[in-house]
mmCIF file of C-alpha atoms and ligand atoms in Angstrom:
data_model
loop_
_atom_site.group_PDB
_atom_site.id
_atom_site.type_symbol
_atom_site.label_atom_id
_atom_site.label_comp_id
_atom_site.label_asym_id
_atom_site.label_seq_id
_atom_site.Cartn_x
_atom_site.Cartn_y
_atom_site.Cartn_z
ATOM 1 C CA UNK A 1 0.000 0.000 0.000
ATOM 2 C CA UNK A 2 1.380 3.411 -0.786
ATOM 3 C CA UNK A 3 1.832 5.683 1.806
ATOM 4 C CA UNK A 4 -0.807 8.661 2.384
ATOM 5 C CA UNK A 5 0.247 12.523 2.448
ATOM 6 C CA UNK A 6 -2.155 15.078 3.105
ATOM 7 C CA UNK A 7 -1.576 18.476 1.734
ATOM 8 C CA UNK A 8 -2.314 21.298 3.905
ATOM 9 C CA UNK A 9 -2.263 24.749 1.748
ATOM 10 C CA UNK A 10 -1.939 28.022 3.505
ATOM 11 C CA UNK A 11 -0.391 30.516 1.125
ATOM 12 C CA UNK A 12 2.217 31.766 0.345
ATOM 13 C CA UNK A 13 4.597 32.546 -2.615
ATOM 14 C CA UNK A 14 4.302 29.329 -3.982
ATOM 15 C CA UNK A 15 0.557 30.156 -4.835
ATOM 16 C CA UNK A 16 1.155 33.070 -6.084
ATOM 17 C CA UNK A 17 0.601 35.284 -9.266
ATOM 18 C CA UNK A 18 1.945 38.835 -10.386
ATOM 19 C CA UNK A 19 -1.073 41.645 -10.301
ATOM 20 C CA UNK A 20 -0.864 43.635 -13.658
ATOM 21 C CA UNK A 21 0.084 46.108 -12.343
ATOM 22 C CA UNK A 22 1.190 44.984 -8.974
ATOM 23 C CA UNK A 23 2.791 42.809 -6.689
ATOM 24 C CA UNK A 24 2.866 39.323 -5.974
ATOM 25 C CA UNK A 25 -0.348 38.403 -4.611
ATOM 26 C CA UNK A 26 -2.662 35.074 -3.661
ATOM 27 C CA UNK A 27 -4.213 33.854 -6.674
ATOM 28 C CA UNK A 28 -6.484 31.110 -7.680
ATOM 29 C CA UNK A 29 -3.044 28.575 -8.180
ATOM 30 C CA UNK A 30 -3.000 27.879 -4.413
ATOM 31 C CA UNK A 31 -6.249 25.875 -4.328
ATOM 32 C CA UNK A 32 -4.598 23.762 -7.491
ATOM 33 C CA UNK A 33 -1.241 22.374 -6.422
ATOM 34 C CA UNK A 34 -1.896 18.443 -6.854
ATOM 35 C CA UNK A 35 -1.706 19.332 -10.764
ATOM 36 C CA UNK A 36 1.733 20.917 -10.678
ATOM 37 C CA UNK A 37 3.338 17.940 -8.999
ATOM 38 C CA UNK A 38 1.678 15.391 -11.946
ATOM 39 C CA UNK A 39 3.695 12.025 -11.362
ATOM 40 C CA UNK A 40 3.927 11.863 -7.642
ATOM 41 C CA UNK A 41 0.579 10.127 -7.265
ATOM 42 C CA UNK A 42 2.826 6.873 -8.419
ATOM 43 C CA UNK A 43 5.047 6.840 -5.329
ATOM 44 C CA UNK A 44 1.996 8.057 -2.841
ATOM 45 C CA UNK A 45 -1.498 8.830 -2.198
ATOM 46 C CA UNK A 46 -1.857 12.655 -2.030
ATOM 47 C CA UNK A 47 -4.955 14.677 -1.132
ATOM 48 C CA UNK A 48 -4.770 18.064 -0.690
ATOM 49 C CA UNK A 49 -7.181 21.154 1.019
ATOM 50 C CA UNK A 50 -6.993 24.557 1.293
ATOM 51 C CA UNK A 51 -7.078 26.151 4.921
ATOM 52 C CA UNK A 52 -6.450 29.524 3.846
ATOM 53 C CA UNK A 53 -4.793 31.468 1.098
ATOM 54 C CA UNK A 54 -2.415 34.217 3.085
ATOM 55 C CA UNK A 55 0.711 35.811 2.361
ATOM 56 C CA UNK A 56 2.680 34.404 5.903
ATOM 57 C CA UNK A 57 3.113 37.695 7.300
ATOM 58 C CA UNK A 58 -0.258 38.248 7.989
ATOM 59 C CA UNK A 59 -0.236 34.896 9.708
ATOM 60 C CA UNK A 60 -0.139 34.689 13.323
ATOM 61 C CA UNK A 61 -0.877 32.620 16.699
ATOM 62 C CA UNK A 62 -4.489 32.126 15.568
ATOM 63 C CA UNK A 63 -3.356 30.420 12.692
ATOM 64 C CA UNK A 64 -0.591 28.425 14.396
ATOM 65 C CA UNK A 65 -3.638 26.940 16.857
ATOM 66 C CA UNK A 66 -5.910 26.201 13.721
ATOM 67 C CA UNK A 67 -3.246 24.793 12.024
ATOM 68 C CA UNK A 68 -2.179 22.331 14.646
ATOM 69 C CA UNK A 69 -5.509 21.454 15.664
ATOM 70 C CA UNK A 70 -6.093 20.566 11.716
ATOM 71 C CA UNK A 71 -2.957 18.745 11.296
ATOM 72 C CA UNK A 72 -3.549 16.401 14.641
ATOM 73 C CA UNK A 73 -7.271 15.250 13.117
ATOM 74 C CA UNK A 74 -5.987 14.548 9.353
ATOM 75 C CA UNK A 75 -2.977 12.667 11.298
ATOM 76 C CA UNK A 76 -5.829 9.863 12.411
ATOM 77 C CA UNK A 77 -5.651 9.019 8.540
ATOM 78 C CA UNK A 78 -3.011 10.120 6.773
ATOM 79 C CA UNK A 79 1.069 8.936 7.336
ATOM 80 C CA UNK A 80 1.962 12.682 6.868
ATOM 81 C CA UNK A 81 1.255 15.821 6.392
ATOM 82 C CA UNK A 82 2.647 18.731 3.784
ATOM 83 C CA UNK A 83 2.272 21.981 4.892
ATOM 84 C CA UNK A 84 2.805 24.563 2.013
ATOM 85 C CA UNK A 85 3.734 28.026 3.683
ATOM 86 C CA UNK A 86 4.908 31.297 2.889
ATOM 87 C CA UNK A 87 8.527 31.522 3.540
ATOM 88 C CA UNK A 88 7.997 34.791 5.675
ATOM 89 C CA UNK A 89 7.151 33.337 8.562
ATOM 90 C CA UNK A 90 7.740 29.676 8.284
ATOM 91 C CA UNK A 91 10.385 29.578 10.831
ATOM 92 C CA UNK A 92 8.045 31.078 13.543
ATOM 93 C CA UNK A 93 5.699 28.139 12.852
ATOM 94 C CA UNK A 94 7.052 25.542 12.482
ATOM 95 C CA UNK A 95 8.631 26.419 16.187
ATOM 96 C CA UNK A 96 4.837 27.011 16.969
ATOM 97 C CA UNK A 97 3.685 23.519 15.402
ATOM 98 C CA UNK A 98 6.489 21.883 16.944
ATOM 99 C CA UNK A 99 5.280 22.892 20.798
ATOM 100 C CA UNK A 100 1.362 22.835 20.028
ATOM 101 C CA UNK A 101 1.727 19.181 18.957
ATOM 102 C CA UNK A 102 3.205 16.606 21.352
ATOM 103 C CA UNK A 103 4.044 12.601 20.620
ATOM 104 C CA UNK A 104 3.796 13.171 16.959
ATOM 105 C CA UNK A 105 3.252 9.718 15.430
ATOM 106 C CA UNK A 106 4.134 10.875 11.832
ATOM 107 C CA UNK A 107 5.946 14.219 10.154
ATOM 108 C CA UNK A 108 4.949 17.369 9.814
ATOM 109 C CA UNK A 109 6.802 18.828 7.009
ATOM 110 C CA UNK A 110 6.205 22.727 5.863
ATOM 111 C CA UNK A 111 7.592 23.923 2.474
ATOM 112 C CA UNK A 112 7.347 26.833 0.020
ATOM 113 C CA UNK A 113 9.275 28.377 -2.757
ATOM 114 C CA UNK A 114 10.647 31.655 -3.602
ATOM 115 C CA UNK A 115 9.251 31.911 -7.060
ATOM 116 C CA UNK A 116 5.419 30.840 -7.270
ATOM 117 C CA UNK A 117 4.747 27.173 -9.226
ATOM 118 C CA UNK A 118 2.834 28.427 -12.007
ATOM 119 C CA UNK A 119 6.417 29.900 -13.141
ATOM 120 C CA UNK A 120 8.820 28.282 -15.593
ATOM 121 C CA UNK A 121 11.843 29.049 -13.723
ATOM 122 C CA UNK A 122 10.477 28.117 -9.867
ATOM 123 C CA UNK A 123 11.535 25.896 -7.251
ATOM 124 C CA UNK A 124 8.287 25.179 -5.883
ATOM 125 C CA UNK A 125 7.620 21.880 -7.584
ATOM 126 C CA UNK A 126 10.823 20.746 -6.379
ATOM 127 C CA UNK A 127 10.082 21.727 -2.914
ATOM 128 C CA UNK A 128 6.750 20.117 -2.869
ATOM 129 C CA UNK A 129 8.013 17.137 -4.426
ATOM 130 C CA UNK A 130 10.244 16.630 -1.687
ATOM 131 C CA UNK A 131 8.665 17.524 0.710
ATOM 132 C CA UNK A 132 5.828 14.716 0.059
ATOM 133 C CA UNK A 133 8.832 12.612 -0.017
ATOM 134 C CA UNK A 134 9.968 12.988 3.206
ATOM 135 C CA UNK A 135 6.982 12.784 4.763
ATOM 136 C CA UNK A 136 6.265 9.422 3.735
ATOM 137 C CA UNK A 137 9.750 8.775 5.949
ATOM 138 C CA UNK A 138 9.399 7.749 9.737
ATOM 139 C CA UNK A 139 10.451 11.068 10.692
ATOM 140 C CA UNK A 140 7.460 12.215 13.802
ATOM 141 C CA UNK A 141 8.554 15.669 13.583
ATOM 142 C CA UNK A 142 7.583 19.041 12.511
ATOM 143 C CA UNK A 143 10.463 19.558 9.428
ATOM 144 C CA UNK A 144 10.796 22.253 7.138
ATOM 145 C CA UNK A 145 12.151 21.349 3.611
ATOM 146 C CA UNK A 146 13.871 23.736 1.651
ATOM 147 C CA UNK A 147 16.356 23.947 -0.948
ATOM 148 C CA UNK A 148 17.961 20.221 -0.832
ATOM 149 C CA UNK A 149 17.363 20.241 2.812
ATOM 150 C CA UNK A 150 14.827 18.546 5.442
ATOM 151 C CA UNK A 151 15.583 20.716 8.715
ATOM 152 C CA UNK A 152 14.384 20.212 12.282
ATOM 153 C CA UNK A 153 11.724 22.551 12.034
ATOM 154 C CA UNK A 154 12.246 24.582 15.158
ATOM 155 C CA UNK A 155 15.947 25.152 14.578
ATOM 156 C CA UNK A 156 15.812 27.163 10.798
ATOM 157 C CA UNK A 157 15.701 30.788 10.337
ATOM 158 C CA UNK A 158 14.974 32.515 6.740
ATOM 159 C CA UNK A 159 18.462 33.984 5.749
ATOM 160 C CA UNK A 160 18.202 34.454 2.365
ATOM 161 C CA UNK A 161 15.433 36.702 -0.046
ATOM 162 C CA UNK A 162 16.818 35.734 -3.164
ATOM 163 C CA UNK A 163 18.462 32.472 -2.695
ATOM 164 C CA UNK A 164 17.095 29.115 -3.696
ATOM 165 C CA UNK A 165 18.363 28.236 -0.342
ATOM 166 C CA UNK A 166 16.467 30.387 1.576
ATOM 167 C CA UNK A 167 16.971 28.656 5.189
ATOM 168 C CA UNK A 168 19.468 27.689 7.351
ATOM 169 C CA UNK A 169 19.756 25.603 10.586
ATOM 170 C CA UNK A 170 22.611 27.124 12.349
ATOM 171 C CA UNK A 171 23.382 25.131 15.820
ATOM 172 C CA UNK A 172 21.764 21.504 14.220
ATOM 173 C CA UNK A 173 22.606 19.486 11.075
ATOM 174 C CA UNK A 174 19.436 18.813 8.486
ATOM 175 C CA UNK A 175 18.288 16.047 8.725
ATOM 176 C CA UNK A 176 18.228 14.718 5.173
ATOM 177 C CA UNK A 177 20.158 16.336 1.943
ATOM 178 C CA UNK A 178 17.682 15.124 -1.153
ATOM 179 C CA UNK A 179 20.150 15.256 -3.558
ATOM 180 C CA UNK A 180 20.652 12.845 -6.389
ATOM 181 C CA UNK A 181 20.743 10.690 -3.305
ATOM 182 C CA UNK A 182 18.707 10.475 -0.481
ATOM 183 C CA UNK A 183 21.479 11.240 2.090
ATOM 184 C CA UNK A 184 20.288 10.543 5.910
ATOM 185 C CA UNK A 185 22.472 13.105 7.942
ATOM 186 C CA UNK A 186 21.117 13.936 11.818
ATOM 187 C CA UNK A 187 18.526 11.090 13.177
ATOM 188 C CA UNK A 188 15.328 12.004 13.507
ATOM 189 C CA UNK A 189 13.854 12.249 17.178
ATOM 190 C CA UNK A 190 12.612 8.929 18.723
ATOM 191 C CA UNK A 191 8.268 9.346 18.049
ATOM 192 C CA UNK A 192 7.013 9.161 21.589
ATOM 193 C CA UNK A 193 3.346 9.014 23.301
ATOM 194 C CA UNK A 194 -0.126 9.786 22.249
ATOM 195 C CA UNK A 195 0.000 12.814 19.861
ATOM 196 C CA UNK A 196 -1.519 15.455 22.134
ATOM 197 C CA UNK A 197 -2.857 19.260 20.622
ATOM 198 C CA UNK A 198 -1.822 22.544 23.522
ATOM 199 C CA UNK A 199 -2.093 25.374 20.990
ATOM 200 C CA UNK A 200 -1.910 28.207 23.141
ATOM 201 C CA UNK A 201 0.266 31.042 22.710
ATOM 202 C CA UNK A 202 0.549 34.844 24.685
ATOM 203 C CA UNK A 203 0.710 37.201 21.988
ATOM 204 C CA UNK A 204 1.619 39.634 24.772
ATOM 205 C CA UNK A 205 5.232 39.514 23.808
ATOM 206 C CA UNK A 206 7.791 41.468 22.175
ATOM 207 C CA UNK A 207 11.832 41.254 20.904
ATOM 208 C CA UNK A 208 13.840 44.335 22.510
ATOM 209 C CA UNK A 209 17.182 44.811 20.475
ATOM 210 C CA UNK A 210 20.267 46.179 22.420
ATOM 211 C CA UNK A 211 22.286 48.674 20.506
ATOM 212 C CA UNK A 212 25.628 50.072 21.628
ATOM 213 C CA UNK A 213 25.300 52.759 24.145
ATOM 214 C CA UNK A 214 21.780 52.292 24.552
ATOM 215 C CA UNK A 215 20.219 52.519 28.249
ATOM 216 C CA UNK A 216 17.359 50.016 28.625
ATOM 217 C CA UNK A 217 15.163 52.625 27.924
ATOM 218 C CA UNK A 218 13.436 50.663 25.330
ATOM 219 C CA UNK A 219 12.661 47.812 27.613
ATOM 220 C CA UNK A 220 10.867 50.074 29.834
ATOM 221 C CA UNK A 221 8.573 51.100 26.995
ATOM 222 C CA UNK A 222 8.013 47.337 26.656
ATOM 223 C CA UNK A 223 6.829 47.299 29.949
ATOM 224 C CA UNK A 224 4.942 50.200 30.040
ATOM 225 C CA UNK A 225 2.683 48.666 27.148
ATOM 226 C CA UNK A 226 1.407 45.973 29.486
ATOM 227 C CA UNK A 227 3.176 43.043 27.628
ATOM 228 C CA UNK A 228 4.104 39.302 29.676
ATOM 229 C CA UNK A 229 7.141 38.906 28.314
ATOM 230 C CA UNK A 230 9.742 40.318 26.576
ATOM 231 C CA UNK A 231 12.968 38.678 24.479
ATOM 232 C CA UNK A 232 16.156 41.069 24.796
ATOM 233 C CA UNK A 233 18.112 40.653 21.804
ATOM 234 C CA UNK A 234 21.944 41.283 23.001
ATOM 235 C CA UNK A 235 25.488 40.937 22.169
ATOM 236 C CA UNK A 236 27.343 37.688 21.562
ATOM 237 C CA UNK A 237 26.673 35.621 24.440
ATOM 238 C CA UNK A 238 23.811 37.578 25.585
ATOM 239 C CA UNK A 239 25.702 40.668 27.262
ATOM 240 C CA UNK A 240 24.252 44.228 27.530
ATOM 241 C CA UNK A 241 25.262 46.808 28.325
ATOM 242 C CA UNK A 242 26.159 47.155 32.128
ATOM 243 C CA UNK A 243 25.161 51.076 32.484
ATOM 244 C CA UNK A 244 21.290 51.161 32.647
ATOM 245 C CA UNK A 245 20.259 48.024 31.201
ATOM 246 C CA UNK A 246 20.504 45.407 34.176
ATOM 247 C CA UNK A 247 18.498 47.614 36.061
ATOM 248 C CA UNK A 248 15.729 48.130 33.443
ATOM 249 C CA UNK A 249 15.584 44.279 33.657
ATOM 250 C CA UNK A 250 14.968 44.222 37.059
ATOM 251 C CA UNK A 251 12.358 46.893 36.909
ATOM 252 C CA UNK A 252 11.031 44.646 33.867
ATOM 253 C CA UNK A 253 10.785 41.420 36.238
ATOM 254 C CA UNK A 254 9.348 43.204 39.083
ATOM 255 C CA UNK A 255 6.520 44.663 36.880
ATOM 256 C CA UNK A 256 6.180 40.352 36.203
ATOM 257 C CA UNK A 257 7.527 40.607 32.847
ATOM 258 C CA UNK A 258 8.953 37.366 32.029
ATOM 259 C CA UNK A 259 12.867 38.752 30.517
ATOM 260 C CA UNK A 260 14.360 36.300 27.897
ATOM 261 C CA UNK A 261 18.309 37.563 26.889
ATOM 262 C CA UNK A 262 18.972 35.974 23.122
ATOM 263 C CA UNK A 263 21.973 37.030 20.824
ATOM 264 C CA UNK A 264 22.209 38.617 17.810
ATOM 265 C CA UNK A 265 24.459 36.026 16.526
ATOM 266 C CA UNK A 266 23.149 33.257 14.432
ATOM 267 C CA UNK A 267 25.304 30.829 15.997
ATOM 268 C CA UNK A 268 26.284 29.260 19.324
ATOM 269 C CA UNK A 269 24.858 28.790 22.870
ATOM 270 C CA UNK A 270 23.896 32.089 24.861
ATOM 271 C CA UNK A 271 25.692 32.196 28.024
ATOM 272 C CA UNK A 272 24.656 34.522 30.758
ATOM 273 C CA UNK A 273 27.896 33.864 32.839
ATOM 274 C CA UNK A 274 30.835 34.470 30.922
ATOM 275 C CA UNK A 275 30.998 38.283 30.808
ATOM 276 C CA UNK A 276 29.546 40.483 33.192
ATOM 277 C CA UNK A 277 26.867 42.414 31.010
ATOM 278 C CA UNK A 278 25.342 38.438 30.677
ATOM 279 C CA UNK A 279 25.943 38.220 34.460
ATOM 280 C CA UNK A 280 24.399 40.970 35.503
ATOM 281 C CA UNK A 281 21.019 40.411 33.032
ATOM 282 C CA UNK A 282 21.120 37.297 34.810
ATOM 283 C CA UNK A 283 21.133 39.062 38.454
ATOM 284 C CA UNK A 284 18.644 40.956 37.388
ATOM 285 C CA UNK A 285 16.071 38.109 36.623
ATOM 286 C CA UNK A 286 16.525 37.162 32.935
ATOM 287 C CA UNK A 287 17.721 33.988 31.280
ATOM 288 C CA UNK A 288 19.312 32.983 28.463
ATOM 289 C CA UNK A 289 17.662 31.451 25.067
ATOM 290 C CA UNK A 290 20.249 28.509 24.615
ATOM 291 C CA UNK A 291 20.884 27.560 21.061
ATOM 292 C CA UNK A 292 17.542 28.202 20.162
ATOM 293 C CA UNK A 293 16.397 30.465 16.879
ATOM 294 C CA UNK A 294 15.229 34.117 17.499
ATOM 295 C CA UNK A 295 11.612 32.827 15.992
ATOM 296 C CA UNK A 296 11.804 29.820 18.352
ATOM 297 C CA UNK A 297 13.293 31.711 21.572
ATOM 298 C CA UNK A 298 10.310 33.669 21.391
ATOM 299 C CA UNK A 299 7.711 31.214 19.883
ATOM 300 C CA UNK A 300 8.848 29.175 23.375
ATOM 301 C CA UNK A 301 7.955 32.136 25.325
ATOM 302 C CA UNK A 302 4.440 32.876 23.412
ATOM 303 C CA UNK A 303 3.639 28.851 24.445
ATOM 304 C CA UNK A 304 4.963 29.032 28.092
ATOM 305 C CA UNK A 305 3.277 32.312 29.101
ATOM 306 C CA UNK A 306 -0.079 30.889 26.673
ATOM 307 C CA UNK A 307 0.074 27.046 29.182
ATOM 308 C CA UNK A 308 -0.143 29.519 32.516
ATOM 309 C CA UNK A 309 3.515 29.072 33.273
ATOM 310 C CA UNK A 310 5.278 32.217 35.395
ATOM 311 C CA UNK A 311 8.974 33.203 36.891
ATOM 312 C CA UNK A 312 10.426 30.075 38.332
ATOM 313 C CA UNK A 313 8.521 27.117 36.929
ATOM 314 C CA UNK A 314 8.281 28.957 33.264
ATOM 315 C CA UNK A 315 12.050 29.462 33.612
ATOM 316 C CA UNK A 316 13.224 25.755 34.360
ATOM 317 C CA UNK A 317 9.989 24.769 31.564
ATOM 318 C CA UNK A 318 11.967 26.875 29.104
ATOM 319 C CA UNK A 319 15.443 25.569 30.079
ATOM 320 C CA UNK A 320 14.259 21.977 29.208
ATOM 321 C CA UNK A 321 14.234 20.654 26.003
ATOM 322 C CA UNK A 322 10.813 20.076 24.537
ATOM 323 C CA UNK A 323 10.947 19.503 20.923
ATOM 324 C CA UNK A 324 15.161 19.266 20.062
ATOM 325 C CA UNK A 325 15.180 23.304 20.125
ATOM 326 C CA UNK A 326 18.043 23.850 21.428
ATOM 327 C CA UNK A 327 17.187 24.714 24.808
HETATM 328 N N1 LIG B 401 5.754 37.027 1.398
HETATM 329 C C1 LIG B 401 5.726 35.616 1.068
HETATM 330 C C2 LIG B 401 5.098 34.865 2.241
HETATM 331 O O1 LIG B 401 5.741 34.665 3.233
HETATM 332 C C3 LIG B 401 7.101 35.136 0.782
HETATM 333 C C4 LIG B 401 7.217 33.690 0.357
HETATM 334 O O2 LIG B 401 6.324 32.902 0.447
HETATM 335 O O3 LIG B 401 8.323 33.342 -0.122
HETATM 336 O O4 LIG B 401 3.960 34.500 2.160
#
């Protein structure tokens, strides 16, 4: 029996058209995929639905929770499940999708394209070709494909607007490279449990960038807008800097804002102890992101705050690993 792959549609490039005049916008192609991959329906069983038709930065937590509550019923009959995605915003859910659903018996695997499929020259077909491929594997986990590359999906970040490699997974190794061969690189996580559906995420949160000789005052405008939680985005190992920012953290935490410190390096493990600007955001009440993504550092925080969680038991919750983030 050939494997079943549901086909989840929710926008993006990849369904795309030009306006005349205009830019890209949705168009009519999204509804039609299963025609533009002609030829895969001898390897697998596809069926495909539309949930929505959205350019992905006008997606958000609402969609995230109607997505994985669609995904976990059409995993009672299917062996996997496509997700086709703008490339926008893909990182930020597949860290969403990756939390919301627990004990995943099969994959979840998002994909898009820079250039829509009803073009000559696109890379859509590819992706989606792919992408059905690998989710007929006994991978339970939320992927992203992209390129050549099946990624853990909580670990990529868009890096590129014009490349045909548009993602990267900078602390973890993909997890397959479809080239000519099918080349198995990082194993995927063991599948564990009952698949179980928590979808809830506080949209009260925002990223606070550090920039050289700033004071913290922009953390205290985070605060002052009522928000939960807030991710600091600092220097190299998470430092800030030591006049005026520690103690705008500390006025953060004791207003009960929940203080993440992430880098703004791409790579490596954020460590709040080996300088003193890291050491004294950590005095102050925050702590660090790990290895994790920007999108999933904060997608983390969105979940913990959305389950209830606050100060101690949502800090040692975020410390632990959940889904292979990185934590
Ligand atoms: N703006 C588009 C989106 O995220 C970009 C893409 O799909 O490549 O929906």
């Amino acid at each position: 029996m050939k494997p079943r792959i549901h086909i989840l549609s929710t926008g993006g490039t990849l369904g795309m058209l030009r306006g005349d005049p205009g830019p890209l916008a949705p168009s009519e192609v999204a509804g039609d995929v299963l025609r533009y991959v002609a030829g895969l329906e001898s390897e697998v069983d596809l069926t495909a639905e539309a949930l929505w038709n959205l350019d992905s930065s006008d997606m958000g937590p609402e969609h995230w929770s109607r997505l994985a509550v669609t995904i976990a019923s059409r995993l009672r009959d299917v062996d996997g499940v496509v997700v086709l995605h703008g490339t926008d915003t893909m990182a930020w859910t597949a860290a969403a999708l990756s939390f919301a659903l627990s004990g995943l018996p099969n994959p979840v695997v998002l994909t898009g394209a820079q250039r829509p499929i009803a073009w000559v020259r696109t890379d859509a077909r590819q992706n989606v070709v792919h992408s059905v491929l690998c989710a007929a594997m006994p991978i339970p986990e939320v992927c992203v494909y992209f390129g050549r590359w099946l990624f853990r999906g909580n670990r990529v970040s868009k890096t590129s607007i014009e490349s045909y490699e548009a993602f990267e997974s900078p602390d973890c190794p993909p997890l397959i490279e479809m080239g000519v061969e099918v080349r198995h690189i990082e194993p995927a996580r063991p599948a564990g449990g009952a698949l179980r559906v928590d979808a809830r995420f506080d949209s009260a949160v925002a990223i606070v960038p550090v920039i050289p000789g700033s004071d913290g005052r922009s953390l205290d405008a985070a605060v002052a807008q009522g928000l939960r939680g807030v991710v600091v985005q600092a220097f190299g190992s998470g430092n800030v800097p030591q006049a005026g920012w520690p103690a705008a953290i500390r006025r953060a935490v004791d207003a009960g804002l929940q203080v993440v410190v992430h880098s703004q390096c791409l790579r490596g493990h954020v460590q709040l102890d080996a300088y003193q600007g890291g050491r004294a955001a950590l005095d102050a009440g925050a702590f660090g992101s790990g290895a994790m993504t920007l999108e999933c550092a904060t997608v983390k925080l969105m979940h913990g705050l959305g389950i209830g969680l606050r100060g101690a038991a949502l800090r040692a919750w975020y410390a632990t690993d959940l889904a292979g983030e990185g934590a």
